[in-house]
């Protein structure tokens, strides 16, 4: 038995798609457990780039069982487009399964997401406007519509009629927006039901059977620890649980079945959307990271905010996820920078803080305490082992490991599959 959770350790976009794809070769099942099409996971196969939003990043191996778990909020309009795109590029999607317990995103969730953001004014979260927050609100309010409802048209109609009436009231009266057209949604979703029906399954039974049979399961997190509803920079977070515990909830697999938790982290830090980011660098170095790292959002195209590696948030990620290893990505992006800064702690009102504070008012005022280390100039994008890396680069990685307290077991030195150093195999 081997069940490995891959979780974003920072604010998302750490390279989870690349690492998932790399490990998927050896896995029997790849399963997404939360989030929705707010995710944008990039996988490079040779020179070909795939951007996945809902389909697990194991799909590029023919016939691999790829599950969209019960914790995901599924936008069928995006899923169908994604499947069409994959099929047109010759990708075999026969291994896809969608949990019948997963929640559906409906057009009114996207309208509400946009309207609520506008209403927040200065306090905008900078959401992806994919309807994620409102869909999870419906789920917890117990008014959500699930994938299984798509297979029971009378039930779907009944729930949708009720929800459209309620939501239109809010959209029109509270936000002064246009309401949604019930009949148009019914027609649109009837098509999706037909299209997606063959993929719908009781994935809780399915994944647990695979575990019982001793198969290898890879859980693919979306977003990241600092975007977690409870453990992140609330309220500047997403509406799901990207942390490791979310993998159990979002798939129906018990915690006793999990063997390892790997935190995917960039060798620096990025963030899209609003909210405090202590190690953000606004000068030339920030621009260098953005240009060299091509830091523009996969889902929204927004430029990502860039900054130095922050070991305070990483220690938090190590703790709340129970990390057994780190997959350190984009190390190549740091090549050529003379001096690298590593945030070791924060200074708050003159005091040193070593732990990530819960109070956002405090976090906002935290200043990073930096340790400076020398960079390297050698091209590392073809390195095949840790020993291939230049000394300063090895020392940088070792220092991060020491400060976070977790070993770097995978190191990525480029976006392609062959640009991956494996120090310790998770499977
Ligand atoms: P995810 O959301 O965590 O899957 O990450 P994204 O796909 O949104 O963003 C990561 C970006 O970095 C993608 O464009 C990847 O192709 C790219 N990438 C991943 N690992 C590396 C790496 O080690 N080096 C470089 N240069 N790019 C990488
Ligand atoms: P992947 O899986 C980076 C951010 C948004 C915003 C906040 C809330 O590719 O790492 P939401 O639409 O979820 O309500 O937005 O979360 N966000 C992400 N940032 N990577 C992601 O996904 C993200 N998904 C959401 O920018 O700040
Ligand atoms: Mg992404």
Coordinates of C-alpha atoms and ligand atoms in Angstrom, one line a residue:
X1 CA 0.0 0.0 0.0
X2 CA 1.2 3.5 -0.7
X3 CA -0.9 6.6 -0.5
X4 CA 0.9 9.9 -1.0
X5 CA -0.7 13.3 -0.7
X6 CA 0.9 16.1 -2.7
X7 CA -0.1 19.5 -1.2
X8 CA 0.7 23.0 -2.1
X9 CA 2.9 24.4 0.7
X10 CA 2.7 28.1 -0.2
X11 CA 0.0 30.3 -1.9
X12 CA -0.6 27.9 -4.9
X13 CA 1.1 27.6 -8.3
X14 CA 4.0 25.8 -6.7
X15 CA 4.3 23.3 -9.6
X16 CA 1.9 20.7 -8.3
X17 CA 0.9 19.8 -11.9
X18 CA 4.4 19.1 -12.9
X19 CA 5.2 17.0 -9.8
X20 CA 1.9 15.1 -10.0
X21 CA 2.6 14.2 -13.6
X22 CA 6.1 13.1 -12.7
X23 CA 4.9 10.8 -9.9
X24 CA 1.8 9.7 -11.8
X25 CA 3.9 7.3 -13.9
X26 CA 4.3 5.1 -10.9
X27 CA 0.9 5.6 -9.4
X28 CA -2.2 3.5 -10.1
X29 CA -4.7 6.3 -9.2
X30 CA -4.4 10.1 -9.2
X31 CA -7.2 11.9 -7.4
X32 CA -8.1 15.6 -7.0
X33 CA -9.7 16.3 -3.6
X34 CA -10.8 19.9 -3.4
X35 CA -11.0 23.2 -5.2
X36 CA -12.3 23.5 -8.8
X37 CA -11.5 25.3 -11.9
X38 CA -9.8 28.0 -9.9
X39 CA -6.8 25.6 -10.2
X40 CA -4.5 25.8 -13.2
X41 CA -2.0 23.0 -13.2
X42 CA 0.6 23.0 -16.0
X43 CA 2.2 19.9 -17.3
X44 CA 4.9 19.8 -20.0
X45 CA 5.3 16.6 -21.9
X46 CA 8.3 17.1 -24.2
X47 CA 7.6 20.5 -25.8
X48 CA 3.8 20.2 -25.4
X49 CA 2.2 22.2 -22.7
X50 CA -1.1 21.1 -21.0
X51 CA -3.1 23.4 -18.7
X52 CA -5.4 21.4 -16.5
X53 CA -8.2 22.9 -14.3
X54 CA -10.3 20.0 -13.2
X55 CA -8.9 16.9 -14.7
X56 CA -6.1 15.3 -12.5
X57 CA -2.6 15.7 -13.8
X58 CA -2.2 11.9 -14.3
X59 CA -4.4 12.0 -17.4
X60 CA -1.4 12.2 -19.7
X61 CA -0.6 8.6 -19.0
X62 CA -3.0 6.5 -21.2
X63 CA -5.7 4.8 -19.3
X64 CA -4.5 6.0 -15.8
X65 CA -7.3 6.1 -13.4
X66 CA -7.9 9.8 -12.7
X67 CA -10.6 10.7 -10.2
X68 CA -12.3 14.0 -9.5
X69 CA -13.1 13.4 -5.8
X70 CA -16.1 14.3 -3.8
X71 CA -14.5 17.4 -2.3
X72 CA -14.1 19.1 -5.7
X73 CA -16.7 21.7 -7.0
X74 CA -17.2 20.8 -10.7
X75 CA -18.0 23.3 -13.4
X76 CA -19.3 21.1 -16.1
X77 CA -18.9 23.8 -18.8
X78 CA -15.2 24.0 -18.1
X79 CA -14.8 20.2 -17.6
X80 CA -16.5 19.5 -21.0
X81 CA -14.2 22.0 -22.7
X82 CA -11.2 20.5 -21.0
X83 CA -12.1 17.0 -22.1
X84 CA -12.7 18.2 -25.7
X85 CA -9.4 19.9 -25.7
X86 CA -7.6 16.8 -24.4
X87 CA -9.3 14.5 -26.8
X88 CA -8.5 16.7 -29.8
X89 CA -4.8 16.5 -28.7
X90 CA -4.9 12.8 -28.7
X91 CA -5.1 12.3 -24.9
X92 CA -6.9 9.1 -23.8
X93 CA -9.5 10.2 -21.2
X94 CA -11.0 6.8 -20.6
X95 CA -9.5 6.6 -17.1
X96 CA -11.5 9.6 -15.8
X97 CA -14.1 9.1 -13.1
X98 CA -16.1 11.9 -11.4
X99 CA -17.5 11.5 -7.9
X100 CA -21.2 11.3 -7.7
X101 CA -20.9 13.2 -4.4
X102 CA -19.0 16.2 -5.9
X103 CA -20.8 19.5 -6.0
X104 CA -21.7 21.3 -9.2
X105 CA -20.9 24.9 -10.1
X106 CA -23.8 26.6 -11.7
X107 CA -23.9 29.9 -13.7
X108 CA -25.3 31.8 -10.7
X109 CA -22.2 30.8 -8.6
X110 CA -20.1 32.7 -11.1
X111 CA -22.4 35.7 -11.2
X112 CA -22.4 35.8 -7.4
X113 CA -18.6 35.5 -7.2
X114 CA -18.2 38.5 -9.5
X115 CA -21.0 40.5 -7.7
X116 CA -19.6 39.8 -4.2
X117 CA -16.1 40.8 -5.2
X118 CA -17.3 44.1 -6.6
X119 CA -19.3 44.6 -3.4
X120 CA -16.2 44.1 -1.3
X121 CA -14.6 47.2 -2.8
X122 CA -11.2 47.8 -1.1
X123 CA -11.4 44.5 0.7
X124 CA -11.4 42.4 -2.5
X125 CA -10.0 38.9 -2.3
X126 CA -9.0 38.8 -5.9
X127 CA -10.8 35.6 -6.6
X128 CA -10.6 33.8 -9.9
X129 CA -14.3 34.5 -10.4
X130 CA -14.9 30.8 -11.1
X131 CA -17.8 30.6 -8.6
X132 CA -15.8 28.6 -6.1
X133 CA -16.7 30.5 -2.9
X134 CA -20.5 30.6 -3.7
X135 CA -20.5 26.9 -4.6
X136 CA -18.9 25.9 -1.3
X137 CA -21.3 28.2 0.5
X138 CA -24.2 26.3 -1.1
X139 CA -22.6 23.0 -0.1
X140 CA -22.3 24.0 3.5
X141 CA -25.7 25.6 3.5
X142 CA -26.9 22.2 2.3
X143 CA -28.5 23.7 -0.8
X144 CA -25.9 22.5 -3.2
X145 CA -26.6 20.4 -6.3
X146 CA -24.4 17.3 -6.6
X147 CA -23.1 15.4 -9.6
X148 CA -25.5 12.5 -8.7
X149 CA -28.4 15.0 -9.3
X150 CA -27.4 15.3 -12.9
X151 CA -28.4 11.6 -13.3
X152 CA -31.8 12.2 -11.8
X153 CA -33.3 14.9 -14.0
X154 CA -36.5 15.5 -11.9
X155 CA -34.4 16.0 -8.8
X156 CA -32.0 18.3 -10.6
X157 CA -34.9 20.4 -12.0
X158 CA -36.6 20.6 -8.5
X159 CA -33.4 21.8 -6.8
X160 CA -32.4 24.1 -9.6
X161 CA -35.8 25.8 -9.7
X162 CA -35.5 26.5 -6.0
X163 CA -31.9 27.7 -6.1
X164 CA -32.5 30.0 -9.2
X165 CA -35.4 31.6 -7.4
X166 CA -33.4 32.3 -4.3
X167 CA -30.3 33.4 -6.0
X168 CA -32.0 35.7 -8.4
X169 CA -33.6 37.4 -5.5
X170 CA -30.1 38.2 -4.2
X171 CA -28.5 39.0 -7.5
X172 CA -31.2 41.5 -8.5
X173 CA -32.2 43.0 -5.1
X174 CA -28.9 43.0 -3.3
X175 CA -26.4 43.5 -6.1
X176 CA -28.6 45.1 -8.8
X177 CA -27.5 42.5 -11.3
X178 CA -29.5 40.5 -13.9
X179 CA -31.0 37.2 -12.7
X180 CA -30.2 33.8 -14.3
X181 CA -32.6 32.2 -16.8
X182 CA -33.8 28.8 -15.4
X183 CA -34.7 27.3 -18.8
X184 CA -31.4 28.3 -20.3
X185 CA -29.5 26.5 -17.5
X186 CA -31.7 23.5 -17.8
X187 CA -31.1 23.1 -21.5
X188 CA -27.3 23.7 -21.0
X189 CA -27.0 21.2 -18.1
X190 CA -29.1 18.5 -19.8
X191 CA -26.3 18.4 -22.4
X192 CA -23.6 18.2 -19.8
X193 CA -25.5 15.4 -18.0
X194 CA -25.5 13.3 -21.2
X195 CA -21.9 14.0 -21.8
X196 CA -20.6 13.4 -18.3
X197 CA -22.8 10.4 -17.4
X198 CA -20.3 7.8 -18.5
X199 CA -17.7 9.1 -16.1
X200 CA -19.8 9.4 -13.0
X201 CA -19.0 6.8 -10.3
X202 CA -19.1 6.1 -6.6
X203 CA -15.4 7.0 -6.3
X204 CA -15.3 6.5 -2.5
X205 CA -15.9 2.8 -3.1
X206 CA -13.5 2.8 -6.0
X207 CA -10.5 4.4 -4.4
X208 CA -10.9 2.4 -1.2
X209 CA -11.0 -0.8 -3.3
X210 CA -7.8 0.2 -4.9
X211 CA -6.2 0.9 -1.5
X212 CA -7.4 -2.6 -0.3
X213 CA -5.8 -4.1 -3.3
X214 CA -2.5 -2.6 -2.5
X215 CA -2.4 0.0 -5.3
X216 CA -0.5 3.2 -5.3
X217 CA -2.7 6.3 -4.8
X218 CA -1.6 9.9 -5.5
X219 CA -3.7 12.7 -4.1
X220 CA -3.3 15.9 -6.1
X221 CA -3.9 19.1 -4.0
X222 CA -5.0 22.3 -5.6
X223 CA -4.3 25.8 -4.3
X224 CA -2.0 25.8 -1.3
X225 CA -1.6 25.7 2.5
X226 CA -1.8 29.5 2.9
X227 CA -5.0 29.6 0.9
X228 CA -6.6 27.0 3.2
X229 CA -9.9 28.1 4.7
X230 CA -8.6 27.4 8.3
X231 CA -4.8 27.4 8.0
X232 CA -4.3 30.2 5.5
X233 CA -4.3 34.0 5.5
X234 CA -8.0 34.2 6.2
X235 CA -10.1 35.9 4.7
X236 CA -7.6 36.1 1.8
X237 CA -8.0 32.4 1.1
X238 CA -10.0 30.0 -1.1
X239 CA -13.1 28.3 0.2
X240 CA -11.8 24.7 0.5
X241 CA -9.2 22.7 2.5
X242 CA -6.1 22.3 0.3
X243 CA -4.1 21.0 3.4
X244 CA -3.5 17.3 3.8
X245 CA -6.6 16.7 6.0
X246 CA -8.7 17.9 3.1
X247 CA -7.4 14.9 1.0
X248 CA -9.2 12.5 3.4
X249 CA -12.4 14.5 3.5
X250 CA -12.4 15.2 -0.2
X251 CA -12.0 11.6 -1.3
X252 CA -13.5 9.5 1.5
X253 CA -10.2 7.8 2.4
X254 CA -9.5 7.4 6.1
X255 CA -6.3 9.1 7.6
X256 CA -4.9 5.7 8.6
X257 CA -4.4 4.9 4.9
X258 CA -2.1 7.8 4.2
X259 CA 1.7 7.0 4.1
X260 CA 3.3 10.3 3.1
X261 CA 2.6 13.9 2.6
X262 CA 4.8 15.9 0.2
X263 CA 4.7 19.7 0.2
X264 CA 5.3 21.3 -3.1
X265 CA 7.1 24.6 -2.7
X266 CA 8.9 26.9 -5.1
X267 CA 12.5 27.8 -4.3
X268 CA 11.0 31.4 -3.8
X269 CA 7.5 32.5 -3.2
X270 CA 4.6 33.8 -5.3
X271 CA 1.0 34.8 -4.7
X272 CA -1.9 35.8 -7.0
X273 CA -4.7 37.8 -5.7
X274 CA -4.8 40.1 -2.7
X275 CA -3.6 39.7 0.9
X276 CA -0.5 40.1 2.9
X277 CA 2.8 38.6 1.6
X278 CA 5.7 39.6 3.9
X279 CA 8.6 38.5 1.6
X280 CA 7.1 40.1 -1.5
X281 CA 9.9 41.9 -3.5
X282 CA 8.7 45.0 -5.4
X283 CA 12.1 46.0 -7.0
X284 CA 14.1 44.6 -9.9
X285 CA 14.6 41.2 -8.2
X286 CA 10.8 40.8 -8.1
X287 CA 10.7 41.5 -11.9
X288 CA 13.6 39.1 -12.5
X289 CA 11.7 36.3 -10.7
X290 CA 8.5 37.1 -12.6
X291 CA 10.3 37.1 -16.0
X292 CA 12.6 34.2 -15.4
X293 CA 9.9 32.1 -13.7
X294 CA 7.2 33.2 -16.2
X295 CA 5.0 34.0 -13.3
X296 CA 1.7 34.7 -14.9
X297 CA -1.5 33.0 -13.7
X298 CA -2.4 29.7 -15.5
X299 CA -6.1 30.4 -14.9
X300 CA -6.5 34.1 -15.1
X301 CA -3.3 35.3 -16.8
X302 CA -2.7 37.8 -13.9
X303 CA 1.0 38.6 -13.1
X304 CA 2.0 36.8 -9.9
X305 CA 3.4 38.7 -7.0
X306 CA 6.9 37.4 -6.4
X307 CA 9.2 37.3 -3.3
X308 CA 11.9 35.4 -1.4
X309 CA 11.5 31.9 0.2
X310 CA 9.7 32.3 3.5
X311 CA 10.6 29.5 6.0
X312 CA 8.0 30.8 8.6
X313 CA 5.1 29.9 6.4
X314 CA 6.9 26.7 5.3
X315 CA 7.3 25.6 9.0
X316 CA 3.6 26.2 9.3
X317 CA 2.9 24.1 6.2
X318 CA 5.2 21.4 7.6
X319 CA 3.2 21.3 10.8
X320 CA -0.4 21.5 9.6
X321 CA 0.2 19.0 6.8
X322 CA 2.5 16.7 8.6
X323 CA 5.0 17.0 5.7
X324 CA 7.3 14.0 5.3
X325 CA 9.1 15.6 2.4
X326 CA 9.3 18.7 0.1
X327 CA 9.2 18.8 -3.7
X328 CA 11.2 22.0 -4.3
X329 CA 10.5 23.4 -7.7
X330 CA 11.8 26.2 -10.0
X331 CA 15.3 26.2 -8.5
X332 CA 16.6 27.0 -11.9
X333 CA 14.8 30.4 -11.8
X334 CA 17.2 31.6 -9.1
X335 CA 20.2 31.0 -11.3
X336 CA 22.2 34.2 -12.0
X337 CA 21.0 36.2 -8.9
X338 CA 24.1 37.2 -7.0
X339 CA 22.7 37.1 -3.5
X340 CA 19.6 35.2 -2.3
X341 CA 17.6 36.1 0.8
X342 CA 15.9 33.6 2.9
X343 CA 13.3 34.7 5.4
X344 CA 14.1 33.0 8.7
X345 CA 11.6 34.8 11.0
X346 CA 9.4 37.9 11.3
X347 CA 9.9 41.1 13.2
X348 CA 6.6 42.4 14.7
X349 CA 6.7 45.7 16.7
X350 CA 10.4 45.1 17.4
X351 CA 9.9 41.5 18.6
X352 CA 11.0 38.4 16.7
X353 CA 8.3 35.9 15.8
X354 CA 9.2 32.4 14.6
X355 CA 5.6 31.1 14.0
X356 CA 3.0 32.1 11.4
X357 CA 0.5 34.2 13.3
X358 CA -3.3 33.5 13.1
X359 CA -4.2 37.2 13.3
X360 CA -4.1 38.8 9.9
X361 CA -3.6 42.3 11.5
X362 CA -0.4 41.0 13.0
X363 CA 0.7 39.2 9.9
X364 CA 0.2 42.3 7.8
X365 CA 2.7 44.2 9.9
X366 CA 5.3 41.4 10.1
X367 CA 8.6 42.3 8.5
X368 CA 10.8 39.5 7.2
X369 CA 14.1 38.8 8.9
X370 CA 16.5 37.8 6.2
X371 CA 19.6 35.7 6.0
X372 CA 21.7 36.3 2.8
X373 CA 23.4 33.6 1.0
X374 CA 25.5 33.6 -2.2
X375 CA 23.8 32.6 -5.4
X376 CA 25.2 30.6 -8.4
X377 CA 25.7 31.3 -12.1
X378 CA 26.0 27.8 -13.5
X379 CA 23.1 26.5 -15.6
X380 CA 21.4 23.8 -13.5
X381 CA 18.5 23.0 -15.9
X382 CA 20.2 19.7 -17.0
X383 CA 21.2 18.5 -13.5
X384 CA 20.3 14.9 -13.0
X385 CA 21.3 14.5 -9.3
X386 CA 21.8 16.6 -6.2
X387 CA 25.6 16.3 -6.7
X388 CA 25.3 17.8 -10.2
X389 CA 24.2 21.1 -8.6
X390 CA 26.8 23.8 -7.9
X391 CA 28.0 24.1 -4.3
X392 CA 26.1 27.3 -3.6
X393 CA 22.9 25.8 -4.9
X394 CA 23.3 22.7 -2.8
X395 CA 24.0 24.9 0.2
X396 CA 20.9 27.0 -0.5
X397 CA 18.7 23.8 -0.6
X398 CA 20.3 22.4 2.6
X399 CA 19.7 25.7 4.4
X400 CA 16.1 25.7 3.4
X401 CA 15.8 22.0 4.6
X402 CA 17.4 22.9 7.9
X403 CA 15.2 26.0 8.5
X404 CA 11.9 24.2 7.6
X405 CA 12.9 20.9 9.2
X406 CA 11.8 18.7 6.3
X407 CA 14.0 17.1 3.6
X408 CA 13.8 18.1 -0.1
X409 CA 13.1 14.7 -1.7
X410 CA 12.3 16.0 -5.2
X411 CA 14.0 19.0 -6.8
X412 CA 12.7 20.5 -10.1
X413 CA 15.1 22.4 -12.3
X414 CA 12.8 23.0 -15.2
X415 CA 9.2 22.4 -16.3
X416 CA 9.8 19.2 -18.3
X417 CA 9.6 15.6 -16.9
X418 CA 13.3 15.0 -17.4
X419 CA 14.2 18.2 -15.4
X420 CA 13.5 16.5 -12.1
X421 CA 15.9 15.3 -9.5
X422 CA 14.6 12.6 -7.2
X423 CA 16.5 12.4 -3.9
X424 CA 14.1 9.9 -2.4
X425 CA 11.3 8.1 -4.3
X426 CA 7.8 8.5 -2.7
X427 CA 6.7 5.3 -4.4
Ligands
LIG1 P1 0.4 24.4 -10.0 O1 -0.8 25.2 -10.0 O2 1.0 24.2 -8.6 O3 0.3 23.2 -10.8 O4 1.5 25.3 -10.8 P2 1.3 26.1 -12.1 O5 1.2 25.2 -13.2 O6 0.2 27.1 -12.0 O7 2.6 27.0 -12.2 C1 3.9 26.5 -12.2 C2 4.6 26.9 -13.5 O8 6.0 26.6 -13.4 C3 4.1 26.1 -14.7 O9 4.2 27.0 -15.8 C4 5.1 25.0 -14.8 O10 5.3 24.5 -16.2 C5 6.4 25.7 -14.4 N1 7.4 24.8 -13.7 C6 7.1 23.8 -12.8 N2 8.3 23.4 -12.3 C7 9.3 24.1 -12.8 C8 10.7 24.2 -12.6 O11 11.3 23.5 -11.9 N3 11.4 25.2 -13.3 C9 10.7 26.0 -14.2 N4 11.5 26.9 -14.8 N5 9.4 26.0 -14.4 C10 8.7 25.1 -13.7
LIG2 P1 -3.5 26.2 -8.2 O1 -4.2 24.9 -7.9 C1 -2.9 30.4 -6.9 C2 -6.4 32.4 -5.1 C3 -7.0 33.5 -5.9 C4 -7.5 34.4 -4.7 C5 -7.9 33.3 -3.7 C6 -9.4 33.0 -3.7 O2 -3.2 26.5 -9.6 O3 -2.3 26.4 -7.3 P2 -11.0 31.6 -5.4 O4 -11.3 31.8 -6.8 O5 -10.4 30.3 -5.0 O6 -12.2 32.0 -4.5 O7 -9.9 32.8 -5.0 O8 -7.2 32.2 -4.0 N1 -6.3 31.1 -5.9 C7 -5.1 30.6 -6.4 N2 -3.9 31.1 -6.4 N3 -3.1 29.1 -7.4 C8 -4.4 28.6 -7.4 O9 -4.6 27.3 -7.8 C9 -5.4 29.4 -6.9 N4 -6.8 29.1 -6.7 C10 -7.2 30.2 -6.1 O10 -6.1 34.2 -6.7 O11 -6.4 35.1 -4.2
LIG3 MG1 -1.6 27.0 -10.8

